[in-house]
């Protein structure tokens, strides 16, 4: 009888890639039959999502033939994991009751926004997201918040209404009340459109409402803003014309995977330009909008145009409709044509899906930069704070800003003398980047320094690496990051974190695999795809093929269900086949990362652990619609391979109203917001620790102010496991170690048996940091 531990590796050898694959795979016999059965049972329980069985097996490792010291070490790791589990459960229960009490206290004080925030926390700390919503106390908060949001909107308190809708809507995500979710989503998107137009065309009013919101919430914010923001809209609409609008709409109608013809697109465009004139909020920018008669005539013309689209049997012409709208504009509110056609076309695209859009000339350079994966800049990671400031998360080691003296937590207050007040991250990127070898002056505010610090930085080509290892060791002379790739040196377990899939990912991943094998055996791997938004389709195929020797990786289909592409595995490219591998995913794993996780799951080439992925199972193609304008359109959905290779694979795209979407992990291990913040903070501190710049000192905290636990103690990446900050990595490492434990007397790795998949079981209702 063939031993299951060598089943897949032996089948690989029959493909004709014996010599190449054998160079990478060393098959070892288990140290005993008991060890073989135990290791196989663990992998099977993980694949099938049998959490109870898995925990019991981990706590009773095989003894026959197993190195006693190794077994003791493994039991200590399991015991540590169990202690973290228990601490998490206890903390979650205690914090849930605290949050519930605080929720009711803020509700009675009339602070509905804070009550909603705490309601979301209670949800995340509960066994079921639905359960808290069934209580009378939460239902009262929801009803009052729903009514208050409408009042805020009527009073013009748009930021209050936006935050209320954002939080209330979140409470109904992934729960049973789909009708409520859809209604709140429609309201949120409508309000977002209104606020976007106000920010673009009437920034002064937008900023004033922003200030009023934060002042009402007790936040200190600076009142000044860059005066250039008042007229930036002229740059944003520059180069837009009716020809580009017509080409975009025509292509969208022909190409979109779920397009329903011309009428919905025209209806969406009409709705968008109607919003411009619903009141006189933009009249300071476009004077005719202050003419109530002109606004009334404009809306009447739009209503008549929209009504003509609904006439049965009407011959609807795109050119005639656009001309009709252009004529009405000239006769009434006289918007600049660049404004009219940008807003109309953007509104039309919103009728499709959130990934279809027109890249206008203003955004074209940034779009190209994103596709290349590299750009000319200074090398800083930045974020917009809650108070609207541009904050440096970290300067990239070895890059111009790093050498110029920019530090983590610096606030970029000016760029070339212009205030950044009111800027978004995109605004900052646009102004900081520029031609290579040119200078940009960053004015930064730094904790403990009274005066603004002016830092001149010379721009250079910056590439954001997409392949990271376990522990950063520095940067080499060429500026390339140097990583230690082994999460467990003694056991030969590697760790790779993919943050995206760009044109350089292939080369960097090959280098990582080579360095992991340099002078040592690679016995297992943790592949981290969390918060990976995706990237290039062919790179997803390449990464999947590393683990899968044959069969489909992913296929695409058009609106009629016809197959549009097929990516299949090639045996000679399978460099990691049979390697015990655990793939980590979460809600931030999308697109190409879902292809990799879903493919490996379907072929049982890895255990998938974490939380359900984002659900972006669509393919976008890019079409020119102008000299520097592009239409990015969703024209295909992709299907993952089916486990049996015969039935149609599943779609992972999250369509409106869908209940089945994304990649469901074999093992569900949740991380709370606190866990995520703590683990990411520790990673950042660990990377900063190997740089020549000082780690920012912690400000003194009030007694009641929470301290991030990652800031207490050394910036050692091993604390992710030792202190239990990252339960997903901790369990992934245990799973891989269990397979190696059964082979302590051999070399290489075992192959896991082919087993039937099952529904994922929630291994841990984990929430709340310690």
XYZ file of C-alpha atoms in Angstrom:
770
model
C 0.000 0.000 0.000
C 1.442 3.416 -1.007
C 2.117 5.628 1.968
C 0.031 8.774 1.834
C 2.973 10.928 2.876
C 4.588 10.504 -0.524
C 1.419 10.421 -2.617
C 1.623 13.866 -4.168
C 5.379 14.001 -4.567
C 5.343 10.662 -6.370
C 2.547 11.834 -8.653
C 4.610 14.908 -9.474
C 7.472 12.755 -10.636
C 5.229 11.105 -13.199
C 4.817 14.415 -14.994
C 8.231 14.326 -16.601
C 9.827 17.045 -14.487
C 11.758 14.554 -12.383
C 15.195 16.122 -12.456
C 14.139 19.718 -11.885
C 11.615 18.938 -9.189
C 13.883 16.481 -7.439
C 16.424 19.260 -7.065
C 13.910 21.130 -4.912
C 12.037 18.318 -3.154
C 13.685 15.812 -0.876
C 11.238 13.131 0.219
C 11.704 11.849 3.757
C 10.033 8.945 5.465
C 8.262 9.633 8.761
C 10.084 8.560 11.892
C 7.262 6.164 12.757
C 3.833 5.032 11.645
C 2.335 6.776 14.662
C 4.031 10.031 13.711
C 2.834 9.665 10.120
C -0.792 9.151 11.160
C -0.653 12.031 13.650
C 0.842 14.470 11.136
C -1.624 13.417 8.426
C -4.557 13.752 10.826
C -3.502 17.277 11.751
C -3.250 18.369 8.121
C -6.562 16.721 7.300
C -8.280 18.400 10.273
C -6.881 21.746 9.173
C -8.000 21.285 5.545
C -11.472 20.215 6.694
C -11.739 23.020 9.249
C -12.261 20.652 12.192
C -11.067 23.019 14.918
C -11.854 20.819 17.921
C -10.046 17.822 16.490
C -7.106 19.950 15.458
C -6.663 21.430 18.921
C -6.833 17.973 20.510
C -4.237 16.584 18.089
C -1.854 19.481 18.612
C -1.995 18.928 22.374
C -1.085 15.209 22.041
C 1.815 14.923 19.584
C 3.091 11.511 18.577
C 5.863 10.129 20.759
C 7.031 6.997 18.933
C 10.287 7.733 17.128
C 10.005 11.472 17.719
C 12.977 13.308 19.175
C 12.033 13.916 22.850
C 13.526 17.399 22.996
C 11.739 18.403 19.808
C 8.479 17.018 21.187
C 8.944 18.993 24.401
C 9.623 22.176 22.451
C 6.496 21.590 20.380
C 4.347 21.034 23.472
C 5.663 24.254 24.979
C 4.676 26.129 21.811
C 1.199 24.562 21.918
C 0.859 25.464 25.590
C 1.844 29.064 24.837
C -0.716 29.211 22.035
C -3.420 27.823 24.336
C -2.561 30.378 27.011
C -2.912 33.145 24.426
C -6.255 31.668 23.384
C -7.531 31.679 26.940
C -6.271 35.199 27.603
C -7.998 36.374 24.426
C -11.298 34.773 25.371
C -11.180 36.275 28.849
C -10.268 39.707 27.550
C -12.959 39.581 24.877
C -15.652 38.741 27.413
C -14.544 41.475 29.810
C -14.142 44.103 27.110
C -17.515 43.228 25.556
C -19.300 44.018 28.813
C -17.265 47.209 29.277
C -18.084 48.329 25.736
C -21.775 47.557 26.243
C -21.841 49.689 29.404
C -19.986 52.540 27.682
C -22.336 52.276 24.702
C -25.401 52.825 26.870
C -23.737 55.641 28.801
C -22.870 57.579 25.636
C -26.367 56.898 24.266
C -27.950 58.447 27.329
C -25.580 61.414 26.962
C -26.853 61.885 23.400
C -23.553 61.024 21.656
C -24.938 58.766 18.949
C -21.714 58.628 16.920
C -19.766 57.253 19.871
C -22.640 54.894 20.702
C -22.459 53.494 17.170
C -18.695 53.052 17.424
C -19.106 51.103 20.638
C -21.965 49.073 19.139
C -19.544 47.954 16.399
C -17.017 46.981 19.052
C -19.646 44.937 20.900
C -20.443 43.210 17.612
C -16.824 42.289 16.935
C -16.432 40.927 20.467
C -19.560 38.760 20.190
C -19.847 35.212 18.899
C -22.283 36.395 16.232
C -22.564 39.744 14.468
C -26.357 39.375 14.462
C -26.750 38.703 18.169
C -26.179 42.267 19.534
C -28.539 43.723 16.920
C -31.400 41.709 18.367
C -31.226 43.410 21.775
C -33.643 46.231 22.569
C -30.830 48.553 23.638
C -29.048 48.252 20.285
C -32.299 48.541 18.354
C -33.057 51.823 20.151
C -29.615 53.183 19.282
C -30.030 52.144 15.640
C -33.490 53.709 15.323
C -32.398 57.002 16.901
C -29.190 57.119 14.861
C -31.117 56.460 11.656
C -33.423 59.395 12.377
C -30.584 61.666 13.521
C -28.642 61.044 10.313
C -31.567 62.373 8.289
C -31.705 65.457 10.520
C -27.979 66.072 10.147
C -28.297 65.812 6.391
C -31.184 68.301 6.329
C -29.228 70.715 8.555
C -26.208 70.560 6.246
C -24.064 68.733 8.832
C -22.659 66.506 6.147
C -19.664 65.182 8.090
C -21.892 64.167 10.996
C -24.241 62.392 8.593
C -21.347 60.734 6.768
C -19.789 59.358 9.947
C -23.179 58.201 11.187
C -23.932 56.382 7.938
C -20.458 54.869 7.826
C -20.859 53.353 11.294
C -24.521 52.402 11.040
C -23.954 50.758 7.669
C -21.003 48.781 9.038
C -23.262 47.263 11.684
C -25.322 45.595 8.958
C -22.471 44.232 6.861
C -22.508 40.437 6.692
C -25.682 40.125 8.770
C -29.140 38.953 7.797
C -30.887 42.305 7.241
C -29.940 42.871 3.606
C -32.678 45.440 3.055
C -31.210 47.728 5.717
C -27.709 47.322 4.297
C -28.853 48.243 0.796
C -30.804 51.299 1.988
C -27.903 52.613 4.060
C -25.470 51.934 1.218
C -27.601 53.978 -1.197
C -27.756 56.848 1.305
C -24.034 56.716 1.977
C -23.094 56.720 -1.707
C -25.475 59.599 -2.450
C -24.001 61.650 0.377
C -20.461 60.750 -0.697
C -21.216 62.087 -4.187
C -22.498 65.348 -2.744
C -19.455 65.756 -0.496
C -17.065 64.931 -3.319
C -18.588 67.681 -5.459
C -18.427 70.139 -2.577
C -14.797 69.272 -1.894
C -13.889 69.669 -5.548
C -15.843 72.801 -6.463
C -16.419 74.594 -3.170
C -13.520 73.646 -0.911
C -13.992 76.632 1.401
C -17.473 75.463 2.430
C -16.290 71.858 2.616
C -13.434 72.802 4.938
C -15.685 74.924 7.136
C -18.063 71.998 7.675
C -15.055 69.781 8.364
C -13.890 72.201 11.064
C -17.351 72.401 12.609
C -17.557 68.621 12.797
C -14.228 68.241 14.581
C -14.901 71.151 16.905
C -18.227 69.579 17.797
C -16.376 66.314 18.547
C -13.873 68.136 20.759
C -10.925 67.764 18.391
C -8.343 70.481 17.869
C -7.847 71.157 14.154
C -6.106 73.964 12.310
C -8.382 76.366 10.495
C -5.988 77.351 7.703
C -5.850 75.540 4.380
C -3.937 75.874 1.156
C -5.756 78.533 -0.921
C -4.827 76.673 -4.108
C -7.390 74.036 -3.129
C -10.151 76.530 -3.994
C -9.264 76.417 -7.687
C -7.741 72.952 -7.993
C -10.935 71.775 -9.670
C -9.784 73.468 -12.847
C -6.822 71.058 -12.976
C -9.025 68.081 -12.158
C -11.318 68.682 -15.131
C -8.668 69.925 -17.545
C -8.588 68.030 -20.829
C -12.074 66.506 -20.451
C -14.444 66.803 -23.404
C -17.653 65.312 -24.773
C -15.797 63.026 -27.180
C -14.032 61.277 -24.287
C -17.329 61.039 -22.435
C -19.025 59.433 -25.453
C -16.189 56.956 -26.058
C -16.123 55.961 -22.382
C -19.868 55.337 -22.211
C -19.925 53.456 -25.515
C -17.047 51.185 -24.472
C -18.590 50.596 -21.056
C -21.864 49.557 -22.651
C -20.052 47.116 -24.941
C -17.436 45.724 -22.557
C -18.741 45.657 -18.989
C -19.377 42.175 -17.684
C -22.846 43.052 -16.397
C -23.770 46.030 -18.567
C -27.516 46.338 -19.133
C -27.388 48.648 -22.111
C -27.178 52.385 -22.587
C -30.129 53.550 -20.486
C -28.704 52.824 -16.988
C -25.476 54.619 -17.899
C -27.321 57.689 -19.148
C -29.539 57.633 -16.092
C -26.469 57.591 -13.825
C -24.911 60.495 -15.682
C -28.110 62.534 -15.475
C -28.362 61.863 -11.747
C -24.811 63.101 -11.196
C -25.242 66.425 -12.987
C -28.633 66.902 -11.349
C -26.866 66.732 -7.964
C -24.778 69.748 -8.957
C -27.887 71.918 -9.057
C -30.101 70.574 -6.282
C -29.307 73.675 -4.234
C -27.074 76.724 -4.517
C -24.156 75.303 -2.531
C -21.865 75.642 -5.587
C -23.123 79.044 -6.682
C -19.973 80.830 -5.522
C -18.015 78.753 -8.036
C -20.588 78.564 -10.835
C -22.552 81.807 -10.725
C -25.574 80.630 -12.725
C -26.289 78.017 -10.045
C -27.336 80.949 -7.884
C -30.122 81.682 -10.384
C -33.081 79.685 -9.062
C -34.956 79.944 -12.372
C -31.950 78.601 -14.280
C -31.570 75.716 -11.822
C -35.266 74.897 -12.108
C -35.115 74.888 -15.907
C -31.972 72.711 -15.835
C -33.546 70.107 -13.579
C -36.718 70.134 -15.693
C -34.635 69.535 -18.831
C -32.843 66.639 -17.148
C -36.153 65.162 -15.967
C -37.535 65.346 -19.508
C -34.399 63.738 -20.938
C -34.557 60.940 -18.377
C -38.270 60.392 -19.073
C -37.517 60.027 -22.791
C -35.253 57.081 -21.968
C -38.200 55.175 -20.521
C -40.491 55.472 -23.557
C -41.196 51.935 -24.844
C -39.609 51.306 -28.222
C -37.757 54.614 -28.234
C -34.670 54.766 -30.436
C -32.169 56.031 -27.857
C -29.063 57.579 -29.325
C -25.992 58.376 -27.228
C -24.870 61.337 -29.411
C -28.371 62.855 -29.472
C -28.773 62.484 -25.713
C -25.425 64.098 -24.987
C -26.218 66.923 -27.393
C -29.578 67.448 -25.704
C -27.878 67.774 -22.323
C -25.216 70.096 -23.740
C -27.903 72.371 -25.210
C -29.841 72.432 -21.945
C -26.698 73.390 -20.067
C -26.013 76.308 -22.420
C -29.584 77.534 -22.033
C -29.684 77.310 -18.236
C -26.829 76.993 -15.730
C -23.911 77.254 -18.192
C -21.468 74.939 -16.440
C -18.011 74.705 -18.035
C -18.141 71.785 -20.456
C -15.148 70.174 -18.771
C -17.124 70.076 -15.514
C -20.314 68.882 -17.181
C -18.712 65.927 -18.965
C -16.459 64.833 -16.117
C -19.370 64.686 -13.680
C -21.721 63.111 -16.215
C -19.246 60.386 -17.179
C -18.234 59.632 -13.584
C -21.906 59.303 -12.706
C -22.437 56.896 -15.593
C -19.532 54.712 -14.420
C -20.981 54.531 -10.909
C -23.863 52.534 -12.370
C -21.434 49.699 -13.138
C -19.155 48.698 -10.271
C -16.639 50.346 -7.991
C -13.669 49.139 -10.043
C -14.791 50.625 -13.354
C -13.791 54.238 -13.858
C -12.357 56.781 -16.245
C -8.774 57.789 -15.552
C -8.834 61.445 -16.541
C -5.706 63.448 -17.538
C -5.367 64.798 -13.983
C -4.951 61.255 -12.600
C -3.186 59.678 -15.576
C 0.385 60.003 -14.298
C -0.499 58.481 -10.928
C -2.283 55.609 -12.635
C 0.791 54.831 -14.732
C 2.966 54.986 -11.621
C 0.724 52.500 -9.848
C 0.890 50.068 -12.757
C 4.692 50.263 -12.932
C 5.179 49.672 -9.226
C 7.842 52.383 -9.100
C 7.888 56.162 -9.275
C 10.069 59.213 -8.789
C 9.717 60.561 -5.280
C 11.457 60.808 -1.917
C 10.635 57.441 -0.318
C 8.212 57.993 2.547
C 5.096 56.137 3.594
C 2.461 58.671 4.589
C -1.071 58.667 5.935
C -3.789 61.195 6.654
C -4.489 61.467 10.370
C -7.944 61.784 11.884
C -7.292 65.508 12.100
C -6.436 65.813 8.415
C -2.658 66.112 8.795
C -0.145 64.388 6.492
C 1.890 62.158 8.774
C 5.036 60.183 7.949
C 4.490 56.544 8.864
C 8.112 55.744 8.095
C 10.840 56.885 5.735
C 11.945 53.985 3.546
C 15.421 52.956 4.545
C 18.039 53.744 1.930
C 15.808 56.240 0.130
C 16.301 60.040 -0.202
C 13.977 61.098 2.638
C 15.691 58.615 4.962
C 19.120 60.080 4.301
C 17.796 63.650 4.381
C 16.602 63.173 7.968
C 12.835 62.736 7.686
C 11.593 60.696 10.655
C 8.600 58.542 11.451
C 5.733 60.550 13.006
C 6.875 63.810 11.397
C 3.947 65.927 10.186
C 4.503 67.282 6.675
C 3.136 70.797 7.092
C 4.412 72.324 3.839
C 5.702 71.178 0.469
C 7.791 73.750 -1.384
C 6.315 76.385 0.890
C 2.671 75.466 0.230
C 0.590 74.478 3.249
C -0.676 70.901 3.259
C -3.733 71.820 5.341
C -6.741 70.260 3.710
C -4.699 67.918 1.535
C -5.464 64.256 1.077
C -2.712 61.657 0.799
C -3.209 61.774 -2.983
C -2.649 65.541 -2.933
C 0.577 65.089 -0.987
C 1.841 62.369 -3.321
C 1.112 64.531 -6.353
C 3.158 67.441 -4.983
C 6.012 65.484 -3.393
C 6.712 63.389 -6.478
C 8.258 64.956 -9.538
C 11.117 64.677 -12.051
C 14.163 62.656 -11.067
C 17.134 64.555 -9.541
C 15.024 67.607 -8.688
C 14.639 69.022 -5.191
C 11.503 69.250 -3.081
C 11.453 71.123 0.236
C 9.497 69.386 3.003
C 8.524 71.496 5.980
C 7.898 69.152 8.920
C 6.598 69.578 12.444
C 8.317 67.273 14.933
C 7.412 66.374 18.490
C 9.484 68.454 20.901
C 10.620 70.970 18.269
C 8.919 74.370 18.265
C 9.953 75.598 14.837
C 9.092 74.118 11.456
C 12.002 72.074 10.109
C 12.758 72.573 6.407
C 14.287 69.453 4.860
C 15.493 69.565 1.239
C 15.189 66.178 -0.478
C 16.380 65.173 -3.943
C 13.838 63.040 -5.779
C 14.897 59.625 -7.090
C 13.350 56.514 -8.590
C 11.512 54.724 -5.785
C 10.295 51.172 -5.941
C 7.975 49.785 -3.305
C 9.034 46.161 -2.799
C 6.212 43.638 -2.785
C 8.176 40.715 -1.305
C 9.114 40.877 2.370
C 10.538 38.380 4.832
C 10.285 37.745 8.536
C 12.866 40.134 9.961
C 14.439 43.082 8.203
C 18.203 43.176 8.526
C 18.997 46.369 6.648
C 19.459 47.696 3.146
C 22.304 46.814 0.801
C 24.398 49.270 -1.209
C 21.921 49.188 -4.108
C 19.048 50.185 -1.826
C 17.478 46.708 -1.828
C 16.019 45.541 1.468
C 17.859 42.670 3.118
C 15.550 40.205 4.870
C 15.935 37.195 7.103
C 13.434 34.816 5.545
C 13.181 32.108 8.211
C 10.436 32.393 10.795
C 11.911 29.261 12.457
C 15.601 28.684 11.745
C 15.844 25.428 13.675
C 12.974 23.807 11.795
C 13.751 25.377 8.412
C 10.409 27.208 8.084
C 10.344 30.206 5.771
C 8.088 33.254 5.781
C 7.140 35.388 2.793
C 4.827 38.389 2.938
C 3.514 39.527 -0.439
C 2.144 43.050 -0.337
C 1.172 43.152 -4.020
C 1.801 41.661 -7.456
C 3.745 43.983 -9.753
C 6.306 43.662 -12.516
C 9.162 43.103 -10.053
C 7.438 40.495 -7.865
C 8.646 37.542 -9.979
C 12.318 38.464 -9.686
C 12.113 39.351 -5.988
C 10.305 36.124 -5.156
C 12.903 34.036 -6.970
C 15.615 35.820 -5.002
C 13.758 35.134 -1.761
C 13.453 31.417 -2.520
C 17.133 31.239 -3.381
C 18.181 32.970 -0.176
C 15.877 30.792 1.943
C 17.602 27.695 0.574
C 21.108 29.081 0.862
C 22.964 26.540 2.987
C 19.875 25.110 4.636
C 16.832 22.921 4.025
C 13.502 24.610 3.449
C 11.018 22.390 5.275
C 7.879 24.531 5.376
C 6.485 27.937 4.531
C 4.067 30.575 5.789
C 2.804 32.703 2.874
C 1.245 35.928 4.151
C -1.276 37.533 1.773
C -3.072 39.646 4.359
C -3.874 43.196 3.229
C -2.573 42.339 -0.243
C -4.854 44.247 -2.655
C -3.721 42.278 -5.702
C -2.061 43.362 -8.906
C -1.066 41.706 -12.149
C -2.973 38.593 -13.200
C 0.002 36.774 -14.700
C 1.943 37.197 -11.456
C -0.901 35.516 -9.557
C -0.556 32.635 -12.000
C 3.186 32.460 -11.458
C 2.913 32.392 -7.651
C 0.163 29.751 -7.738
C 2.217 27.587 -10.097
C 5.048 27.484 -7.563
C 2.857 25.237 -5.418
C 0.562 23.563 -7.966
C 2.069 21.255 -10.632
C -0.887 20.712 -12.912
C -4.477 21.683 -13.619
C -6.214 25.030 -13.825
C -5.029 27.982 -11.788
C -7.762 30.409 -12.818
C -10.137 30.951 -15.708
C -12.084 33.989 -16.858
C -15.541 34.379 -18.306
C -17.456 37.174 -19.983
C -21.015 38.384 -19.479
C -22.366 35.449 -21.507
C -20.473 32.855 -19.484
C -17.971 32.190 -22.273
C -14.437 31.388 -21.184
C -12.145 34.294 -22.021
C -8.839 33.045 -20.659
C -7.306 30.084 -18.902
C -4.111 29.959 -16.867
C -2.899 26.423 -16.269
C -0.055 25.105 -14.139
C 3.119 23.816 -15.748
C 4.991 21.076 -13.924
C 8.455 22.532 -14.529
C 7.454 25.777 -12.770
C 6.281 24.008 -9.597
C 9.227 24.742 -7.310
C 7.469 24.373 -3.948
C 5.049 21.526 -4.644
C 4.426 19.353 -1.605
C 6.007 21.802 0.829
C 3.861 22.102 3.987
C 2.447 25.574 3.463
C -0.055 27.748 5.300
C -1.474 30.801 3.515
C -2.773 33.723 5.576
C -5.656 35.849 4.257
C -8.041 38.456 5.637
C -10.596 40.999 4.438
C -7.800 43.016 2.878
C -6.760 40.144 0.589
C -8.179 40.885 -2.843
C -7.953 40.118 -6.539
C -4.628 38.439 -7.382
C -4.110 37.355 -3.766
C -7.531 35.676 -3.851
C -6.501 33.810 -6.995
C -3.425 32.437 -5.228
C -5.256 31.506 -2.015
C -8.267 30.068 -3.844
C -6.144 28.066 -6.282
C -3.981 26.539 -3.541
C -7.102 25.731 -1.545
C -8.836 24.061 -4.497
C -5.765 21.916 -5.203
C -5.206 21.296 -1.464
C -1.675 22.582 -1.894
C -1.892 24.594 1.338
C -4.028 25.243 4.384
C -5.762 28.628 4.109
C -6.034 30.351 7.494
C -7.459 33.675 8.637
C -10.681 35.412 7.618
C -12.781 35.554 4.474
C -11.128 37.581 1.733
C -12.376 40.787 0.133
C -14.254 39.333 -2.832
C -12.787 41.121 -5.855
C -13.010 38.351 -8.413
C -13.087 40.574 -11.459
C -10.705 41.487 -14.233
C -10.307 45.029 -15.532
C -8.959 45.991 -18.911
C -7.726 49.468 -19.841
C -8.807 51.247 -23.038
C -7.648 54.630 -24.392
C -10.437 57.193 -24.659
C -8.248 60.250 -25.092
C -4.578 61.273 -25.351
C -4.141 60.995 -21.573
C -7.447 59.432 -20.584
C -8.160 55.753 -20.050
C -11.256 53.696 -19.305
C -10.651 50.961 -16.760
C -13.573 48.584 -17.163
C -14.587 45.341 -15.498
C -15.189 43.003 -18.423
C -14.614 39.556 -16.936
C -15.081 37.568 -13.771
C -12.619 34.894 -12.842
C -13.363 31.429 -11.580
C -11.229 29.445 -9.223
C -10.569 25.804 -10.114
C -13.032 23.270 -8.767
C -11.688 20.687 -6.305
C -12.614 17.786 -8.616
C -11.456 19.535 -11.781
C -14.781 18.764 -13.468
C -17.477 21.070 -12.141
C -17.403 24.813 -12.762
C -15.215 26.609 -10.280
C -16.703 29.178 -7.959
C -16.870 32.892 -8.570
C -15.379 34.918 -5.733
C -16.594 38.361 -6.780
C -18.888 40.064 -4.281
C -21.905 41.082 -6.318
C -24.748 43.161 -4.866
C -26.925 40.899 -2.728
C -24.460 37.998 -2.841
C -24.018 35.818 0.225
C -21.290 33.555 -1.171
C -18.157 35.465 -2.138
C -14.449 35.676 -1.488
C -12.175 32.847 -0.388
C -13.339 31.185 2.810
C -10.358 29.945 4.832
C -10.120 26.340 5.930
C -9.523 27.629 9.448
C -11.119 30.877 10.630
C -8.859 32.754 13.043
C -10.057 36.255 13.757
C -7.963 39.243 14.706
C -9.453 42.282 16.373
C -8.671 45.840 15.353
C -6.443 46.062 18.433
C -4.539 42.952 17.369
C -4.002 44.318 13.869
C -2.849 47.726 15.096
C -0.513 46.151 17.645
C 1.029 43.659 15.236
C 1.520 46.279 12.499
C 3.049 48.677 15.006
C 5.504 45.997 16.155
C 6.472 45.246 12.544
C 7.136 48.926 11.964
C 9.228 49.251 15.127
C 11.179 46.126 14.193
C 12.027 47.568 10.769
C 12.929 50.951 12.250
C 15.224 49.275 14.761
C 17.686 48.210 12.041
C 17.910 51.694 10.514
C 20.382 54.384 11.475
C 17.579 56.763 12.420
C 16.267 56.916 15.990
C 12.948 55.298 16.795
C 10.479 58.049 17.720
C 10.147 58.469 21.461
C 6.741 57.770 22.936
C 4.811 60.783 24.184
C 3.791 60.756 27.812
C 0.373 59.191 28.222
C -2.427 60.160 30.522
C -3.355 57.436 32.970
C -6.634 56.792 31.151
C -5.075 56.778 27.673
C -4.472 53.367 26.153
C -0.910 52.442 25.236
C -0.164 50.266 22.225
C 1.359 47.122 23.717
C 3.828 46.910 20.839
C 5.449 50.062 22.245
C 6.126 48.362 25.573
C 9.236 46.255 25.402
C 11.810 45.694 22.679
C 11.036 46.086 18.957
C 11.555 42.358 18.429
C 9.496 40.743 15.647
C 9.467 37.463 17.602
C 7.012 39.101 20.023
C 4.297 38.619 17.390
C 4.334 34.990 18.504
C 5.832 35.117 21.995
C 3.377 37.783 23.186
C 0.476 36.477 21.099
C 0.018 39.661 19.083
C -0.595 37.737 15.852
C -2.689 34.592 16.468
C -2.872 33.796 12.759
C 0.894 33.512 12.370
C 1.135 31.648 15.676
C -1.238 28.873 14.601
C 0.196 28.753 11.068
C 3.639 28.100 12.503
C 2.300 25.340 14.757
C 0.668 23.607 11.792
C 3.880 23.596 9.769
C 5.968 22.537 12.777
C 3.659 19.584 13.359
C 4.536 18.190 9.936
C 8.254 18.591 10.513
C 8.051 17.043 13.978
C 7.037 13.737 12.406
C 10.248 13.796 10.337
C 12.860 14.790 12.874
C 15.054 11.918 11.745
C 14.881 12.785 8.038
C 15.539 15.578 5.552
C 13.187 17.645 3.442
C 9.459 17.462 3.968
C 6.477 15.199 3.754
C 3.612 15.615 1.348
C 0.090 15.846 2.695
C -2.631 13.405 1.676
C -5.424 14.370 -0.664
C -8.513 14.859 1.498
C -12.030 16.086 0.933
C -12.563 19.723 1.807
C -15.159 20.887 4.294
C -16.753 23.983 5.696
C -14.508 26.236 7.722
C -15.017 26.196 11.457
C -14.453 29.282 13.563
C -11.358 28.284 15.484
C -11.260 31.345 17.611
C -13.699 34.098 18.452
C -10.721 36.324 18.999
C -11.168 40.005 19.642
C -9.493 42.655 21.665
C -5.830 43.191 22.406
C -4.312 42.534 25.773
